[in-house]
């Protein structure tokens, strides 16, 4: 697959606050992991371990 250079030609990109948008970021990370599994770059068990790690870190940030 050939790498592509993307050029953003719209408004200024907003900052995403990790605390305020935690649910969105978790969903985005989950989608990325599922994409890696679909492309056979990760196994399902690896994906589950990473998800647990991400969720435990998110829980630590909230407390």
PDB file of N, CA and C in Angstrom:
ATOM      1  N   UNK A   1       0.841  -1.174   0.000  1.00  0.00           N
ATOM      2  CA  UNK A   1       0.000   0.000   0.000  1.00  0.00           C
ATOM      3  C   UNK A   1       0.885   1.235   0.000  1.00  0.00           C
ATOM      4  N   UNK A   2       0.608   2.144  -0.872  1.00  0.00           N
ATOM      5  CA  UNK A   2       1.408   3.339  -1.029  1.00  0.00           C
ATOM      6  C   UNK A   2       1.029   4.385   0.029  1.00  0.00           C
ATOM      7  N   UNK A   3       2.028   4.948   0.755  1.00  0.00           N
ATOM      8  CA  UNK A   3       1.705   5.988   1.745  1.00  0.00           C
ATOM      9  C   UNK A   3       1.171   7.249   1.069  1.00  0.00           C
ATOM     10  N   UNK A   4       0.266   7.909   1.752  1.00  0.00           N
ATOM     11  CA  UNK A   4      -0.328   9.137   1.203  1.00  0.00           C
ATOM     12  C   UNK A   4      -0.052  10.302   2.144  1.00  0.00           C
ATOM     13  N   UNK A   5       0.152  11.438   1.580  1.00  0.00           N
ATOM     14  CA  UNK A   5       0.281  12.662   2.362  1.00  0.00           C
ATOM     15  C   UNK A   5      -1.055  13.392   2.310  1.00  0.00           C
ATOM     16  N   UNK A   6      -1.614  13.663   3.470  1.00  0.00           N
ATOM     17  CA  UNK A   6      -2.908  14.333   3.543  1.00  0.00           C
ATOM     18  C   UNK A   6      -2.695  15.796   3.901  1.00  0.00           C
ATOM     19  N   UNK A   7      -3.441  16.656   3.265  1.00  0.00           N
ATOM     20  CA  UNK A   7      -3.373  18.083   3.536  1.00  0.00           C
ATOM     21  C   UNK A   7      -4.761  18.535   3.962  1.00  0.00           C
ATOM     22  N   UNK A   8      -4.846  19.077   5.170  1.00  0.00           N
ATOM     23  CA  UNK A   8      -6.119  19.566   5.686  1.00  0.00           C
ATOM     24  C   UNK A   8      -6.328  20.977   5.169  1.00  0.00           C
ATOM     25  N   UNK A   9      -7.457  21.216   4.513  1.00  0.00           N
ATOM     26  CA  UNK A   9      -7.705  22.530   3.918  1.00  0.00           C
ATOM     27  C   UNK A   9      -9.010  23.140   4.434  1.00  0.00           C
ATOM     28  N   UNK A  10      -9.288  22.925   5.698  1.00  0.00           N
ATOM     29  CA  UNK A  10     -10.524  23.453   6.270  1.00  0.00           C
ATOM     30  C   UNK A  10     -10.221  24.390   7.413  1.00  0.00           C
ATOM     31  N   UNK A  11     -11.170  24.470   8.315  1.00  0.00           N
ATOM     32  CA  UNK A  11     -11.018  25.319   9.490  1.00  0.00           C
ATOM     33  C   UNK A  11      -9.941  24.757  10.405  1.00  0.00           C
ATOM     34  N   UNK A  12      -9.590  25.534  11.411  1.00  0.00           N
ATOM     35  CA  UNK A  12      -8.594  25.089  12.376  1.00  0.00           C
ATOM     36  C   UNK A  12      -9.082  23.821  13.073  1.00  0.00           C
ATOM     37  N   UNK A  13      -8.187  22.865  13.235  1.00  0.00           N
ATOM     38  CA  UNK A  13      -8.542  21.592  13.869  1.00  0.00           C
ATOM     39  C   UNK A  13      -8.714  21.825  15.371  1.00  0.00           C
ATOM     40  N   UNK A  14      -9.879  21.454  15.914  1.00  0.00           N
ATOM     41  CA  UNK A  14     -10.105  21.680  17.347  1.00  0.00           C
ATOM     42  C   UNK A  14      -9.284  20.719  18.197  1.00  0.00           C
ATOM     43  N   UNK A  15      -8.922  21.171  19.383  1.00  0.00           N
ATOM     44  CA  UNK A  15      -8.236  20.309  20.336  1.00  0.00           C
ATOM     45  C   UNK A  15      -9.264  19.378  20.967  1.00  0.00           C
ATOM     46  N   UNK A  16      -8.874  18.130  21.165  1.00  0.00           N
ATOM     47  CA  UNK A  16      -9.753  17.162  21.809  1.00  0.00           C
ATOM     48  C   UNK A  16      -9.248  16.963  23.236  1.00  0.00           C
ATOM     49  N   UNK A  17     -10.064  17.371  24.179  1.00  0.00           N
ATOM     50  CA  UNK A  17      -9.722  17.233  25.589  1.00  0.00           C
ATOM     51  C   UNK A  17      -9.921  15.777  25.998  1.00  0.00           C
ATOM     52  N   UNK A  18      -8.855  15.080  26.441  1.00  0.00           N
ATOM     53  CA  UNK A  18      -8.986  13.662  26.762  1.00  0.00           C
ATOM     54  C   UNK A  18      -9.959  13.360  27.896  1.00  0.00           C
ATOM     55  N   UNK A  19     -10.143  14.283  28.803  1.00  0.00           N
ATOM     56  CA  UNK A  19     -11.062  14.043  29.923  1.00  0.00           C
ATOM     57  C   UNK A  19     -12.502  14.295  29.481  1.00  0.00           C
ATOM     58  N   UNK A  20     -12.705  15.389  28.777  1.00  0.00           N
ATOM     59  CA  UNK A  20     -14.051  15.751  28.337  1.00  0.00           C
ATOM     60  C   UNK A  20     -14.574  14.795  27.261  1.00  0.00           C
ATOM     61  N   UNK A  21     -13.698  14.293  26.421  1.00  0.00           N
ATOM     62  CA  UNK A  21     -14.086  13.430  25.313  1.00  0.00           C
ATOM     63  C   UNK A  21     -13.601  11.989  25.499  1.00  0.00           C
ATOM     64  N   UNK A  22     -13.585  11.518  26.717  1.00  0.00           N
ATOM     65  CA  UNK A  22     -13.056  10.189  27.028  1.00  0.00           C
ATOM     66  C   UNK A  22     -13.833   9.085  26.315  1.00  0.00           C
ATOM     67  N   UNK A  23     -15.158   9.185  26.272  1.00  0.00           N
ATOM     68  CA  UNK A  23     -15.957   8.147  25.619  1.00  0.00           C
ATOM     69  C   UNK A  23     -15.656   8.094  24.122  1.00  0.00           C
ATOM     70  N   UNK A  24     -15.543   9.268  23.499  1.00  0.00           N
ATOM     71  CA  UNK A  24     -15.218   9.323  22.078  1.00  0.00           C
ATOM     72  C   UNK A  24     -13.859   8.680  21.808  1.00  0.00           C
ATOM     73  N   UNK A  25     -12.871   9.000  22.632  1.00  0.00           N
ATOM     74  CA  UNK A  25     -11.530   8.460  22.431  1.00  0.00           C
ATOM     75  C   UNK A  25     -11.504   6.942  22.623  1.00  0.00           C
ATOM     76  N   UNK A  26     -12.256   6.433  23.598  1.00  0.00           N
ATOM     77  CA  UNK A  26     -12.331   4.988  23.795  1.00  0.00           C
ATOM     78  C   UNK A  26     -12.967   4.301  22.586  1.00  0.00           C
ATOM     79  N   UNK A  27     -13.996   4.898  22.033  1.00  0.00           N
ATOM     80  CA  UNK A  27     -14.635   4.329  20.839  1.00  0.00           C
ATOM     81  C   UNK A  27     -13.687   4.358  19.648  1.00  0.00           C
ATOM     82  N   UNK A  28     -12.936   5.431  19.509  1.00  0.00           N
ATOM     83  CA  UNK A  28     -11.980   5.551  18.407  1.00  0.00           C
ATOM     84  C   UNK A  28     -10.872   4.508  18.550  1.00  0.00           C
ATOM     85  N   UNK A  29     -10.364   4.332  19.757  1.00  0.00           N
ATOM     86  CA  UNK A  29      -9.325   3.340  19.987  1.00  0.00           C
ATOM     87  C   UNK A  29      -9.852   1.936  19.732  1.00  0.00           C
ATOM     88  N   UNK A  30     -11.084   1.674  20.129  1.00  0.00           N
ATOM     89  CA  UNK A  30     -11.701   0.378  19.894  1.00  0.00           C
ATOM     90  C   UNK A  30     -11.832   0.110  18.391  1.00  0.00           C
ATOM     91  N   UNK A  31     -12.240   1.116  17.638  1.00  0.00           N
ATOM     92  CA  UNK A  31     -12.369   0.963  16.187  1.00  0.00           C
ATOM     93  C   UNK A  31     -11.015   0.684  15.544  1.00  0.00           C
ATOM     94  N   UNK A  32      -9.970   1.348  16.024  1.00  0.00           N
ATOM     95  CA  UNK A  32      -8.630   1.103  15.481  1.00  0.00           C
ATOM     96  C   UNK A  32      -8.180  -0.321  15.764  1.00  0.00           C
ATOM     97  N   UNK A  33      -8.437  -0.794  16.975  1.00  0.00           N
ATOM     98  CA  UNK A  33      -8.058  -2.159  17.328  1.00  0.00           C
ATOM     99  C   UNK A  33      -8.812  -3.180  16.472  1.00  0.00           C
ATOM    100  N   UNK A  34     -10.099  -2.957  16.281  1.00  0.00           N
ATOM    101  CA  UNK A  34     -10.877  -3.874  15.457  1.00  0.00           C
ATOM    102  C   UNK A  34     -10.385  -3.870  14.014  1.00  0.00           C
ATOM    103  N   UNK A  35      -9.956  -2.726  13.533  1.00  0.00           N
ATOM    104  CA  UNK A  35      -9.398  -2.637  12.186  1.00  0.00           C
ATOM    105  C   UNK A  35      -8.111  -3.451  12.070  1.00  0.00           C
ATOM    106  N   UNK A  36      -7.270  -3.378  13.099  1.00  0.00           N
ATOM    107  CA  UNK A  36      -6.023  -4.149  13.091  1.00  0.00           C
ATOM    108  C   UNK A  36      -6.300  -5.646  13.118  1.00  0.00           C
ATOM    109  N   UNK A  37      -7.319  -6.060  13.858  1.00  0.00           N
ATOM    110  CA  UNK A  37      -7.681  -7.475  13.901  1.00  0.00           C
ATOM    111  C   UNK A  37      -8.200  -7.917  12.534  1.00  0.00           C
ATOM    112  N   UNK A  38      -9.030  -7.089  11.932  1.00  0.00           N
ATOM    113  CA  UNK A  38      -9.593  -7.418  10.620  1.00  0.00           C
ATOM    114  C   UNK A  38      -8.499  -7.568   9.563  1.00  0.00           C
ATOM    115  N   UNK A  39      -7.441  -6.769   9.691  1.00  0.00           N
ATOM    116  CA  UNK A  39      -6.331  -6.827   8.737  1.00  0.00           C
ATOM    117  C   UNK A  39      -5.282  -7.871   9.139  1.00  0.00           C
ATOM    118  N   UNK A  40      -5.589  -8.661  10.168  1.00  0.00           N
ATOM    119  CA  UNK A  40      -4.705  -9.716  10.678  1.00  0.00           C
ATOM    120  C   UNK A  40      -3.352  -9.186  11.160  1.00  0.00           C
ATOM    121  N   UNK A  41      -3.350  -7.992  11.718  1.00  0.00           N
ATOM    122  CA  UNK A  41      -2.144  -7.433  12.317  1.00  0.00           C
ATOM    123  C   UNK A  41      -2.131  -7.638  13.828  1.00  0.00           C
ATOM    124  N   UNK A  42      -3.296  -7.970  14.385  1.00  0.00           N
ATOM    125  CA  UNK A  42      -3.440  -8.319  15.802  1.00  0.00           C
ATOM    126  C   UNK A  42      -4.347  -9.531  15.903  1.00  0.00           C
ATOM    127  N   UNK A  43      -4.141 -10.317  16.946  1.00  0.00           N
ATOM    128  CA  UNK A  43      -5.083 -11.402  17.210  1.00  0.00           C
ATOM    129  C   UNK A  43      -6.185 -10.866  18.124  1.00  0.00           C
ATOM    130  N   UNK A  44      -7.251 -11.608  18.215  1.00  0.00           N
ATOM    131  CA  UNK A  44      -8.368 -11.191  19.070  1.00  0.00           C
ATOM    132  C   UNK A  44      -7.935 -11.117  20.531  1.00  0.00           C
ATOM    133  N   UNK A  45      -7.123 -12.064  20.965  1.00  0.00           N
ATOM    134  CA  UNK A  45      -6.676 -12.039  22.363  1.00  0.00           C
ATOM    135  C   UNK A  45      -5.772 -10.834  22.630  1.00  0.00           C
ATOM    136  N   UNK A  46      -4.941 -10.463  21.666  1.00  0.00           N
ATOM    137  CA  UNK A  46      -4.107  -9.265  21.821  1.00  0.00           C
ATOM    138  C   UNK A  46      -4.984  -8.029  21.921  1.00  0.00           C
ATOM    139  N   UNK A  47      -6.023  -7.970  21.078  1.00  0.00           N
ATOM    140  CA  UNK A  47      -6.938  -6.832  21.115  1.00  0.00           C
ATOM    141  C   UNK A  47      -7.610  -6.727  22.481  1.00  0.00           C
ATOM    142  N   UNK A  48      -8.045  -7.845  23.024  1.00  0.00           N
ATOM    143  CA  UNK A  48      -8.709  -7.833  24.329  1.00  0.00           C
ATOM    144  C   UNK A  48      -7.760  -7.365  25.431  1.00  0.00           C
ATOM    145  N   UNK A  49      -6.514  -7.803  25.384  1.00  0.00           N
ATOM    146  CA  UNK A  49      -5.530  -7.370  26.383  1.00  0.00           C
ATOM    147  C   UNK A  49      -5.292  -5.862  26.292  1.00  0.00           C
ATOM    148  N   UNK A  50      -5.187  -5.355  25.083  1.00  0.00           N
ATOM    149  CA  UNK A  50      -4.962  -3.917  24.900  1.00  0.00           C
ATOM    150  C   UNK A  50      -6.174  -3.135  25.377  1.00  0.00           C
ATOM    151  N   UNK A  51      -7.379  -3.614  25.066  1.00  0.00           N
ATOM    152  CA  UNK A  51      -8.591  -2.927  25.514  1.00  0.00           C
ATOM    153  C   UNK A  51      -8.661  -2.866  27.031  1.00  0.00           C
ATOM    154  N   UNK A  52      -8.312  -3.970  27.695  1.00  0.00           N
ATOM    155  CA  UNK A  52      -8.304  -3.973  29.161  1.00  0.00           C
ATOM    156  C   UNK A  52      -7.304  -2.963  29.704  1.00  0.00           C
ATOM    157  N   UNK A  53      -6.143  -2.891  29.078  1.00  0.00           N
ATOM    158  CA  UNK A  53      -5.110  -1.939  29.479  1.00  0.00           C
ATOM    159  C   UNK A  53      -5.611  -0.500  29.306  1.00  0.00           C
ATOM    160  N   UNK A  54      -6.221  -0.210  28.176  1.00  0.00           N
ATOM    161  CA  UNK A  54      -6.735   1.135  27.898  1.00  0.00           C
ATOM    162  C   UNK A  54      -7.827   1.496  28.903  1.00  0.00           C
ATOM    163  N   UNK A  55      -8.740   0.564  29.163  1.00  0.00           N
ATOM    164  CA  UNK A  55      -9.840   0.837  30.084  1.00  0.00           C
ATOM    165  C   UNK A  55      -9.347   1.029  31.520  1.00  0.00           C
ATOM    166  N   UNK A  56      -8.337   0.262  31.921  1.00  0.00           N
ATOM    167  CA  UNK A  56      -7.809   0.429  33.276  1.00  0.00           C
ATOM    168  C   UNK A  56      -7.101   1.777  33.413  1.00  0.00           C
ATOM    169  N   UNK A  57      -6.398   2.206  32.378  1.00  0.00           N
ATOM    170  CA  UNK A  57      -5.762   3.532  32.419  1.00  0.00           C
ATOM    171  C   UNK A  57      -6.807   4.634  32.466  1.00  0.00           C
ATOM    172  N   UNK A  58      -7.894   4.462  31.720  1.00  0.00           N
ATOM    173  CA  UNK A  58      -8.969   5.458  31.726  1.00  0.00           C
ATOM    174  C   UNK A  58      -9.617   5.540  33.101  1.00  0.00           C
ATOM    175  N   UNK A  59      -9.790   4.398  33.752  1.00  0.00           N
ATOM    176  CA  UNK A  59     -10.382   4.385  35.099  1.00  0.00           C
ATOM    177  C   UNK A  59      -9.469   5.080  36.100  1.00  0.00           C
ATOM    178  N   UNK A  60      -8.148   4.904  35.946  1.00  0.00           N
ATOM    179  CA  UNK A  60      -7.200   5.572  36.850  1.00  0.00           C
ATOM    180  C   UNK A  60      -7.231   7.083  36.663  1.00  0.00           C
ATOM    181  N   UNK A  61      -7.414   7.526  35.420  1.00  0.00           N
ATOM    182  CA  UNK A  61      -7.469   8.975  35.165  1.00  0.00           C
ATOM    183  C   UNK A  61      -8.706   9.606  35.788  1.00  0.00           C
ATOM    184  N   UNK A  62      -9.826   8.860  35.778  1.00  0.00           N
ATOM    185  CA  UNK A  62     -11.060   9.405  36.333  1.00  0.00           C
ATOM    186  C   UNK A  62     -11.012   9.544  37.844  1.00  0.00           C
ATOM    187  N   UNK A  63     -10.218   8.688  38.502  1.00  0.00           N
ATOM    188  CA  UNK A  63     -10.188   8.746  39.965  1.00  0.00           C
ATOM    189  C   UNK A  63      -9.027   9.554  40.485  1.00  0.00           C
TER     190      UNK A  63
END
